[in-house]
């Protein structure tokens, strides 16, 4: 049960930042850049249906534009907003800092689309974590041992605050009562674990379900990734009753 507590952190940031999906889709589509297309301007479309409303651009860094014959086409973004604010910066898995996630994805898209890419590493660009790249220190044995306790306490505080603001789903109120009665607040961890176990609902939290959480928390908690690299944690049927109540 000890390592279940460590999973708490993975759900904490999700509540505050869940508006973005970090799932890294790396399609090899055939939508290359075309110089004879125009960006979509909804204000000039009048009552005509915009074909881009029905076009899904799957590659990171792409946007939809209209061809001269009014066809929707996905191409790499021409530019990203210049706003060098530290909190908007991101670090790639190649340890390169970008002004924003838009800049990272645009670089990736451009190199995927260009046959003669000047930076072969760009084809492997992917978000590692939010914020400027920094040296992540090693998680020492003692820190790893303390990781579950500090995370469980943190989760419990968040759970109580959400309940106070009436933002906690009613099916979790019973877990909050149990967590309050338990010095280790184990049920607070279970709350977030079940909340994350969605796609797929298989009573375990996969890395795909945790991508956004990892990117958000990694620079602040250097024991997170080492913890995830341990054997996967399975919670048999503990989420079953909660999930059934949500349906």
PDB file of C-alpha atoms in Angstrom:
ATOM      1  CA  UNK A   1       0.000   0.000   0.000  1.00  0.00           C
ATOM      2  CA  UNK A   2       2.994   2.241   0.546  1.00  0.00           C
ATOM      3  CA  UNK A   3       3.558   2.951  -3.140  1.00  0.00           C
ATOM      4  CA  UNK A   4      -0.106   3.675  -3.730  1.00  0.00           C
ATOM      5  CA  UNK A   5       0.525   6.792  -1.683  1.00  0.00           C
ATOM      6  CA  UNK A   6       3.225   7.841  -4.081  1.00  0.00           C
ATOM      7  CA  UNK A   7       0.698   7.909  -6.911  1.00  0.00           C
ATOM      8  CA  UNK A   8      -1.122  10.766  -5.249  1.00  0.00           C
ATOM      9  CA  UNK A   9       1.066  13.404  -6.820  1.00  0.00           C
ATOM     10  CA  UNK A  10       0.102  12.283 -10.261  1.00  0.00           C
ATOM     11  CA  UNK A  11      -3.456  13.421  -9.712  1.00  0.00           C
ATOM     12  CA  UNK A  12      -2.903  16.629  -7.831  1.00  0.00           C
ATOM     13  CA  UNK A  13      -1.947  18.870 -10.712  1.00  0.00           C
ATOM     14  CA  UNK A  14      -4.534  17.181 -12.933  1.00  0.00           C
ATOM     15  CA  UNK A  15      -7.339  18.937 -11.047  1.00  0.00           C
ATOM     16  CA  UNK A  16      -5.888  22.366 -11.724  1.00  0.00           C
ATOM     17  CA  UNK A  17      -4.551  21.855 -15.246  1.00  0.00           C
ATOM     18  CA  UNK A  18      -6.684  19.170 -16.822  1.00  0.00           C
ATOM     19  CA  UNK A  19      -7.745  21.446 -19.665  1.00  0.00           C
ATOM     20  CA  UNK A  20      -4.856  20.224 -21.803  1.00  0.00           C
ATOM     21  CA  UNK A  21      -4.252  16.717 -23.104  1.00  0.00           C
ATOM     22  CA  UNK A  22      -0.594  15.754 -23.297  1.00  0.00           C
ATOM     23  CA  UNK A  23      -1.075  12.567 -25.248  1.00  0.00           C
ATOM     24  CA  UNK A  24       1.783  12.586 -27.720  1.00  0.00           C
ATOM     25  CA  UNK A  25       0.407  11.680 -31.141  1.00  0.00           C
ATOM     26  CA  UNK A  26       3.176  11.149 -33.653  1.00  0.00           C
ATOM     27  CA  UNK A  27       1.338  10.613 -36.910  1.00  0.00           C
ATOM     28  CA  UNK A  28       3.084  10.416 -40.254  1.00  0.00           C
ATOM     29  CA  UNK A  29       0.339  12.226 -42.144  1.00  0.00           C
ATOM     30  CA  UNK A  30       0.619  13.511 -45.702  1.00  0.00           C
ATOM     31  CA  UNK A  31      -0.367  17.084 -44.915  1.00  0.00           C
ATOM     32  CA  UNK A  32       2.791  18.939 -45.932  1.00  0.00           C
ATOM     33  CA  UNK A  33       3.241  22.682 -46.102  1.00  0.00           C
ATOM     34  CA  UNK A  34       1.824  24.299 -49.246  1.00  0.00           C
ATOM     35  CA  UNK A  35       2.771  27.885 -50.112  1.00  0.00           C
ATOM     36  CA  UNK A  36      -0.480  28.406 -52.039  1.00  0.00           C
ATOM     37  CA  UNK A  37      -2.830  28.115 -49.102  1.00  0.00           C
ATOM     38  CA  UNK A  38      -4.280  30.796 -46.881  1.00  0.00           C
ATOM     39  CA  UNK A  39      -4.871  30.802 -43.119  1.00  0.00           C
ATOM     40  CA  UNK A  40      -8.461  30.499 -42.004  1.00  0.00           C
ATOM     41  CA  UNK A  41     -10.192  33.758 -41.167  1.00  0.00           C
ATOM     42  CA  UNK A  42     -13.587  33.006 -39.671  1.00  0.00           C
ATOM     43  CA  UNK A  43     -14.573  36.685 -39.838  1.00  0.00           C
ATOM     44  CA  UNK A  44     -14.388  36.620 -43.648  1.00  0.00           C
ATOM     45  CA  UNK A  45     -16.252  33.396 -44.161  1.00  0.00           C
ATOM     46  CA  UNK A  46     -19.714  34.921 -43.898  1.00  0.00           C
ATOM     47  CA  UNK A  47     -22.378  32.250 -43.703  1.00  0.00           C
ATOM     48  CA  UNK A  48     -20.284  29.686 -45.525  1.00  0.00           C
ATOM     49  CA  UNK A  49     -19.338  26.586 -43.607  1.00  0.00           C
ATOM     50  CA  UNK A  50     -15.680  26.563 -42.719  1.00  0.00           C
ATOM     51  CA  UNK A  51     -14.138  23.239 -43.880  1.00  0.00           C
ATOM     52  CA  UNK A  52     -11.565  23.530 -41.101  1.00  0.00           C
ATOM     53  CA  UNK A  53     -14.341  23.056 -38.574  1.00  0.00           C
ATOM     54  CA  UNK A  54     -14.501  19.464 -39.755  1.00  0.00           C
ATOM     55  CA  UNK A  55     -10.768  18.894 -40.152  1.00  0.00           C
ATOM     56  CA  UNK A  56      -8.731  17.402 -37.326  1.00  0.00           C
ATOM     57  CA  UNK A  57      -5.006  18.117 -37.434  1.00  0.00           C
ATOM     58  CA  UNK A  58      -3.348  15.191 -35.719  1.00  0.00           C
ATOM     59  CA  UNK A  59       0.323  16.082 -35.817  1.00  0.00           C
ATOM     60  CA  UNK A  60       1.649  18.288 -33.055  1.00  0.00           C
ATOM     61  CA  UNK A  61       2.341  21.815 -34.261  1.00  0.00           C
ATOM     62  CA  UNK A  62      -0.185  21.767 -37.099  1.00  0.00           C
ATOM     63  CA  UNK A  63      -3.004  24.171 -37.833  1.00  0.00           C
ATOM     64  CA  UNK A  64      -5.760  24.123 -40.450  1.00  0.00           C
ATOM     65  CA  UNK A  65      -5.709  26.395 -43.503  1.00  0.00           C
ATOM     66  CA  UNK A  66      -7.812  26.682 -46.655  1.00  0.00           C
ATOM     67  CA  UNK A  67      -6.460  25.903 -50.099  1.00  0.00           C
ATOM     68  CA  UNK A  68      -7.400  28.124 -53.088  1.00  0.00           C
ATOM     69  CA  UNK A  69     -10.249  25.730 -53.895  1.00  0.00           C
ATOM     70  CA  UNK A  70     -11.581  26.073 -50.341  1.00  0.00           C
ATOM     71  CA  UNK A  71     -10.341  22.699 -49.103  1.00  0.00           C
ATOM     72  CA  UNK A  72      -9.160  22.181 -45.540  1.00  0.00           C
ATOM     73  CA  UNK A  73      -5.504  21.269 -45.141  1.00  0.00           C
ATOM     74  CA  UNK A  74      -3.264  20.761 -42.121  1.00  0.00           C
ATOM     75  CA  UNK A  75       0.133  22.476 -42.210  1.00  0.00           C
ATOM     76  CA  UNK A  76       2.751  23.458 -39.666  1.00  0.00           C
ATOM     77  CA  UNK A  77       2.140  26.715 -37.844  1.00  0.00           C
ATOM     78  CA  UNK A  78       3.950  29.635 -39.447  1.00  0.00           C
ATOM     79  CA  UNK A  79       4.624  31.322 -36.141  1.00  0.00           C
ATOM     80  CA  UNK A  80       3.937  31.231 -32.415  1.00  0.00           C
ATOM     81  CA  UNK A  81       3.129  34.131 -30.145  1.00  0.00           C
ATOM     82  CA  UNK A  82       6.308  35.807 -28.927  1.00  0.00           C
ATOM     83  CA  UNK A  83       5.839  35.958 -25.190  1.00  0.00           C
ATOM     84  CA  UNK A  84       9.058  34.946 -23.398  1.00  0.00           C
ATOM     85  CA  UNK A  85       7.475  34.551 -19.979  1.00  0.00           C
ATOM     86  CA  UNK A  86       9.369  32.041 -17.809  1.00  0.00           C
ATOM     87  CA  UNK A  87       6.204  30.262 -16.726  1.00  0.00           C
ATOM     88  CA  UNK A  88       5.340  29.539 -20.378  1.00  0.00           C
ATOM     89  CA  UNK A  89       8.683  27.923 -21.152  1.00  0.00           C
ATOM     90  CA  UNK A  90       8.948  24.170 -21.630  1.00  0.00           C
ATOM     91  CA  UNK A  91      11.788  21.668 -21.613  1.00  0.00           C
ATOM     92  CA  UNK A  92      12.026  18.955 -24.264  1.00  0.00           C
ATOM     93  CA  UNK A  93      13.227  15.399 -23.752  1.00  0.00           C
ATOM     94  CA  UNK A  94      16.423  16.549 -25.508  1.00  0.00           C
ATOM     95  CA  UNK A  95      16.985  19.044 -22.685  1.00  0.00           C
ATOM     96  CA  UNK A  96      16.322  22.078 -24.885  1.00  0.00           C
ATOM     97  CA  UNK A  97      14.283  25.009 -23.570  1.00  0.00           C
ATOM     98  CA  UNK A  98      11.572  26.551 -25.779  1.00  0.00           C
ATOM     99  CA  UNK A  99       9.651  29.784 -25.209  1.00  0.00           C
ATOM    100  CA  UNK A 100       6.390  27.840 -25.180  1.00  0.00           C
ATOM    101  CA  UNK A 101       4.874  24.486 -26.039  1.00  0.00           C
ATOM    102  CA  UNK A 102       3.746  26.031 -29.330  1.00  0.00           C
ATOM    103  CA  UNK A 103       7.374  26.733 -30.263  1.00  0.00           C
ATOM    104  CA  UNK A 104       8.414  23.180 -29.400  1.00  0.00           C
ATOM    105  CA  UNK A 105       5.581  21.622 -31.402  1.00  0.00           C
ATOM    106  CA  UNK A 106       6.182  23.917 -34.377  1.00  0.00           C
ATOM    107  CA  UNK A 107       9.851  22.911 -34.504  1.00  0.00           C
ATOM    108  CA  UNK A 108       8.839  19.258 -34.337  1.00  0.00           C
ATOM    109  CA  UNK A 109       6.221  19.652 -37.067  1.00  0.00           C
ATOM    110  CA  UNK A 110       8.486  21.593 -39.420  1.00  0.00           C
ATOM    111  CA  UNK A 111      11.204  18.975 -39.193  1.00  0.00           C
ATOM    112  CA  UNK A 112       8.729  16.138 -39.673  1.00  0.00           C
ATOM    113  CA  UNK A 113       7.390  17.833 -42.801  1.00  0.00           C
ATOM    114  CA  UNK A 114      10.705  18.830 -44.352  1.00  0.00           C
ATOM    115  CA  UNK A 115      12.581  16.136 -46.239  1.00  0.00           C
ATOM    116  CA  UNK A 116      15.874  17.921 -45.624  1.00  0.00           C
ATOM    117  CA  UNK A 117      15.578  18.701 -41.933  1.00  0.00           C
ATOM    118  CA  UNK A 118      18.549  20.687 -40.639  1.00  0.00           C
ATOM    119  CA  UNK A 119      18.114  19.357 -37.112  1.00  0.00           C
ATOM    120  CA  UNK A 120      17.558  15.614 -37.027  1.00  0.00           C
ATOM    121  CA  UNK A 121      17.018  15.773 -33.260  1.00  0.00           C
ATOM    122  CA  UNK A 122      13.896  17.888 -33.809  1.00  0.00           C
ATOM    123  CA  UNK A 123      12.083  14.822 -35.123  1.00  0.00           C
ATOM    124  CA  UNK A 124      12.287  13.421 -31.605  1.00  0.00           C
ATOM    125  CA  UNK A 125      11.226  16.578 -29.800  1.00  0.00           C
ATOM    126  CA  UNK A 126       8.616  15.923 -27.156  1.00  0.00           C
ATOM    127  CA  UNK A 127       7.611  17.739 -24.008  1.00  0.00           C
ATOM    128  CA  UNK A 128       9.483  16.531 -20.948  1.00  0.00           C
ATOM    129  CA  UNK A 129       8.247  19.021 -18.381  1.00  0.00           C
ATOM    130  CA  UNK A 130       6.883  22.544 -18.009  1.00  0.00           C
ATOM    131  CA  UNK A 131       9.376  25.289 -17.221  1.00  0.00           C
ATOM    132  CA  UNK A 132      12.915  26.110 -18.271  1.00  0.00           C
ATOM    133  CA  UNK A 133      15.290  23.153 -18.463  1.00  0.00           C
ATOM    134  CA  UNK A 134      17.151  22.620 -15.218  1.00  0.00           C
ATOM    135  CA  UNK A 135      19.458  20.079 -13.695  1.00  0.00           C
ATOM    136  CA  UNK A 136      17.295  17.508 -11.958  1.00  0.00           C
ATOM    137  CA  UNK A 137      19.117  16.112  -8.974  1.00  0.00           C
ATOM    138  CA  UNK A 138      19.100  12.455  -8.055  1.00  0.00           C
ATOM    139  CA  UNK A 139      16.371  11.184  -5.751  1.00  0.00           C
ATOM    140  CA  UNK A 140      18.235   9.817  -2.749  1.00  0.00           C
ATOM    141  CA  UNK A 141      17.091   6.704  -0.922  1.00  0.00           C
ATOM    142  CA  UNK A 142      15.849   8.653   2.098  1.00  0.00           C
ATOM    143  CA  UNK A 143      13.873  11.040  -0.108  1.00  0.00           C
ATOM    144  CA  UNK A 144      12.289   8.119  -1.922  1.00  0.00           C
ATOM    145  CA  UNK A 145      11.343   6.611   1.410  1.00  0.00           C
ATOM    146  CA  UNK A 146       9.693   9.873   2.483  1.00  0.00           C
ATOM    147  CA  UNK A 147       7.988  10.444  -0.865  1.00  0.00           C
ATOM    148  CA  UNK A 148       4.731   8.566  -0.068  1.00  0.00           C
ATOM    149  CA  UNK A 149       4.184  10.386   3.228  1.00  0.00           C
ATOM    150  CA  UNK A 150       4.652  13.912   1.931  1.00  0.00           C
ATOM    151  CA  UNK A 151       2.485  13.168  -1.081  1.00  0.00           C
ATOM    152  CA  UNK A 152      -0.331  11.613   0.931  1.00  0.00           C
ATOM    153  CA  UNK A 153      -0.475  14.636   3.241  1.00  0.00           C
ATOM    154  CA  UNK A 154      -0.580  16.939   0.242  1.00  0.00           C
ATOM    155  CA  UNK A 155      -3.382  14.987  -1.410  1.00  0.00           C
ATOM    156  CA  UNK A 156      -5.448  15.021   1.740  1.00  0.00           C
ATOM    157  CA  UNK A 157      -5.186  18.811   2.003  1.00  0.00           C
ATOM    158  CA  UNK A 158      -6.279  19.188  -1.625  1.00  0.00           C
ATOM    159  CA  UNK A 159      -9.166  16.778  -1.127  1.00  0.00           C
ATOM    160  CA  UNK A 160     -10.419  18.721   1.912  1.00  0.00           C
ATOM    161  CA  UNK A 161     -10.150  22.043   0.090  1.00  0.00           C
ATOM    162  CA  UNK A 162     -12.084  20.721  -2.890  1.00  0.00           C
ATOM    163  CA  UNK A 163     -14.802  19.436  -0.575  1.00  0.00           C
ATOM    164  CA  UNK A 164     -14.968  22.806   1.171  1.00  0.00           C
ATOM    165  CA  UNK A 165     -15.464  24.509  -2.196  1.00  0.00           C
ATOM    166  CA  UNK A 166     -18.065  21.893  -3.229  1.00  0.00           C
ATOM    167  CA  UNK A 167     -15.817  20.701  -6.062  1.00  0.00           C
ATOM    168  CA  UNK A 168     -15.380  17.143  -4.825  1.00  0.00           C
ATOM    169  CA  UNK A 169     -17.662  14.583  -6.479  1.00  0.00           C
ATOM    170  CA  UNK A 170     -20.205  13.247  -4.014  1.00  0.00           C
ATOM    171  CA  UNK A 171     -19.100   9.646  -4.519  1.00  0.00           C
ATOM    172  CA  UNK A 172     -15.766  10.571  -2.934  1.00  0.00           C
ATOM    173  CA  UNK A 173     -17.129  12.117   0.262  1.00  0.00           C
ATOM    174  CA  UNK A 174     -17.045   8.773   2.033  1.00  0.00           C
ATOM    175  CA  UNK A 175     -13.375   8.397   1.106  1.00  0.00           C
ATOM    176  CA  UNK A 176     -12.707  11.826   2.601  1.00  0.00           C
ATOM    177  CA  UNK A 177     -14.236  10.741   5.903  1.00  0.00           C
ATOM    178  CA  UNK A 178     -12.070   7.628   5.934  1.00  0.00           C
ATOM    179  CA  UNK A 179      -8.983   9.641   5.032  1.00  0.00           C
ATOM    180  CA  UNK A 180      -9.682  12.026   7.894  1.00  0.00           C
ATOM    181  CA  UNK A 181      -9.827   9.141  10.357  1.00  0.00           C
ATOM    182  CA  UNK A 182      -6.563   7.676   9.039  1.00  0.00           C
ATOM    183  CA  UNK A 183      -3.270   9.301  10.040  1.00  0.00           C
ATOM    184  CA  UNK A 184      -1.723   8.178   6.735  1.00  0.00           C
ATOM    185  CA  UNK A 185      -4.669   9.494   4.663  1.00  0.00           C
ATOM    186  CA  UNK A 186      -4.484   6.448   2.398  1.00  0.00           C
ATOM    187  CA  UNK A 187      -7.989   6.952   1.033  1.00  0.00           C
ATOM    188  CA  UNK A 188      -7.030  10.394  -0.237  1.00  0.00           C
ATOM    189  CA  UNK A 189      -4.553   8.640  -2.517  1.00  0.00           C
ATOM    190  CA  UNK A 190      -7.204   6.179  -3.613  1.00  0.00           C
ATOM    191  CA  UNK A 191      -9.440   9.114  -4.529  1.00  0.00           C
ATOM    192  CA  UNK A 192      -6.979  10.499  -7.049  1.00  0.00           C
ATOM    193  CA  UNK A 193      -5.957   7.085  -8.292  1.00  0.00           C
ATOM    194  CA  UNK A 194      -9.550   6.245  -9.206  1.00  0.00           C
ATOM    195  CA  UNK A 195     -10.015   9.684 -10.717  1.00  0.00           C
ATOM    196  CA  UNK A 196      -7.063   9.102 -13.054  1.00  0.00           C
ATOM    197  CA  UNK A 197      -7.994   5.551 -14.002  1.00  0.00           C
ATOM    198  CA  UNK A 198     -10.205   6.533 -16.928  1.00  0.00           C
ATOM    199  CA  UNK A 199      -8.664   5.725 -20.318  1.00  0.00           C
ATOM    200  CA  UNK A 200      -8.778   2.791 -20.072  1.00  0.00           C
ATOM    201  CA  UNK A 201     -10.575   1.973 -16.846  1.00  0.00           C
ATOM    202  CA  UNK A 202      -8.487  -1.065 -15.921  1.00  0.00           C
ATOM    203  CA  UNK A 203      -7.754  -0.487 -12.214  1.00  0.00           C
ATOM    204  CA  UNK A 204      -4.243   0.747 -12.873  1.00  0.00           C
ATOM    205  CA  UNK A 205      -2.777   4.072 -13.919  1.00  0.00           C
ATOM    206  CA  UNK A 206      -0.692   3.881 -17.078  1.00  0.00           C
ATOM    207  CA  UNK A 207       1.998   6.297 -18.190  1.00  0.00           C
ATOM    208  CA  UNK A 208      -0.293   7.501 -20.972  1.00  0.00           C
ATOM    209  CA  UNK A 209      -2.850   8.522 -18.343  1.00  0.00           C
ATOM    210  CA  UNK A 210      -0.077  10.283 -16.440  1.00  0.00           C
ATOM    211  CA  UNK A 211       1.725  12.171 -19.226  1.00  0.00           C
ATOM    212  CA  UNK A 212       0.331  15.573 -18.321  1.00  0.00           C
ATOM    213  CA  UNK A 213       0.888  15.031 -14.617  1.00  0.00           C
ATOM    214  CA  UNK A 214       4.493  13.994 -15.137  1.00  0.00           C
ATOM    215  CA  UNK A 215       5.211  17.083 -17.250  1.00  0.00           C
ATOM    216  CA  UNK A 216       3.649  19.351 -14.636  1.00  0.00           C
ATOM    217  CA  UNK A 217       5.263  17.895 -11.542  1.00  0.00           C
ATOM    218  CA  UNK A 218       8.624  16.508 -12.648  1.00  0.00           C
ATOM    219  CA  UNK A 219      10.663  19.731 -12.147  1.00  0.00           C
ATOM    220  CA  UNK A 220       9.261  20.157  -8.626  1.00  0.00           C
ATOM    221  CA  UNK A 221       9.492  16.548  -7.419  1.00  0.00           C
ATOM    222  CA  UNK A 222      12.596  14.703  -8.557  1.00  0.00           C
ATOM    223  CA  UNK A 223      11.462  11.456  -6.921  1.00  0.00           C
ATOM    224  CA  UNK A 224       8.376  11.219  -9.129  1.00  0.00           C
ATOM    225  CA  UNK A 225       9.892   9.545 -12.191  1.00  0.00           C
ATOM    226  CA  UNK A 226      12.069   7.130 -10.186  1.00  0.00           C
ATOM    227  CA  UNK A 227       8.920   6.100  -8.367  1.00  0.00           C
ATOM    228  CA  UNK A 228       7.080   5.491 -11.634  1.00  0.00           C
ATOM    229  CA  UNK A 229       9.939   3.381 -12.908  1.00  0.00           C
ATOM    230  CA  UNK A 230       9.261   0.852 -10.188  1.00  0.00           C
ATOM    231  CA  UNK A 231       6.947  -2.095 -10.797  1.00  0.00           C
ATOM    232  CA  UNK A 232       3.387  -0.967 -11.722  1.00  0.00           C
ATOM    233  CA  UNK A 233       0.914  -0.676  -8.898  1.00  0.00           C
ATOM    234  CA  UNK A 234      -2.358  -2.542  -9.234  1.00  0.00           C
ATOM    235  CA  UNK A 235      -5.365  -1.774  -7.073  1.00  0.00           C
ATOM    236  CA  UNK A 236      -7.534  -4.819  -7.587  1.00  0.00           C
ATOM    237  CA  UNK A 237     -11.177  -3.819  -7.166  1.00  0.00           C
ATOM    238  CA  UNK A 238     -10.862  -0.827  -4.843  1.00  0.00           C
ATOM    239  CA  UNK A 239     -12.108   1.606  -7.507  1.00  0.00           C
ATOM    240  CA  UNK A 240     -14.906  -0.627  -8.757  1.00  0.00           C
ATOM    241  CA  UNK A 241     -17.647   0.610  -6.418  1.00  0.00           C
ATOM    242  CA  UNK A 242     -16.704   4.241  -6.953  1.00  0.00           C
ATOM    243  CA  UNK A 243     -16.672   3.914 -10.733  1.00  0.00           C
ATOM    244  CA  UNK A 244     -20.039   2.150 -10.739  1.00  0.00           C
ATOM    245  CA  UNK A 245     -21.565   5.016  -8.768  1.00  0.00           C
ATOM    246  CA  UNK A 246     -20.309   7.486 -11.363  1.00  0.00           C
ATOM    247  CA  UNK A 247     -22.096   5.722 -14.225  1.00  0.00           C
TER     248      UNK A 247
END
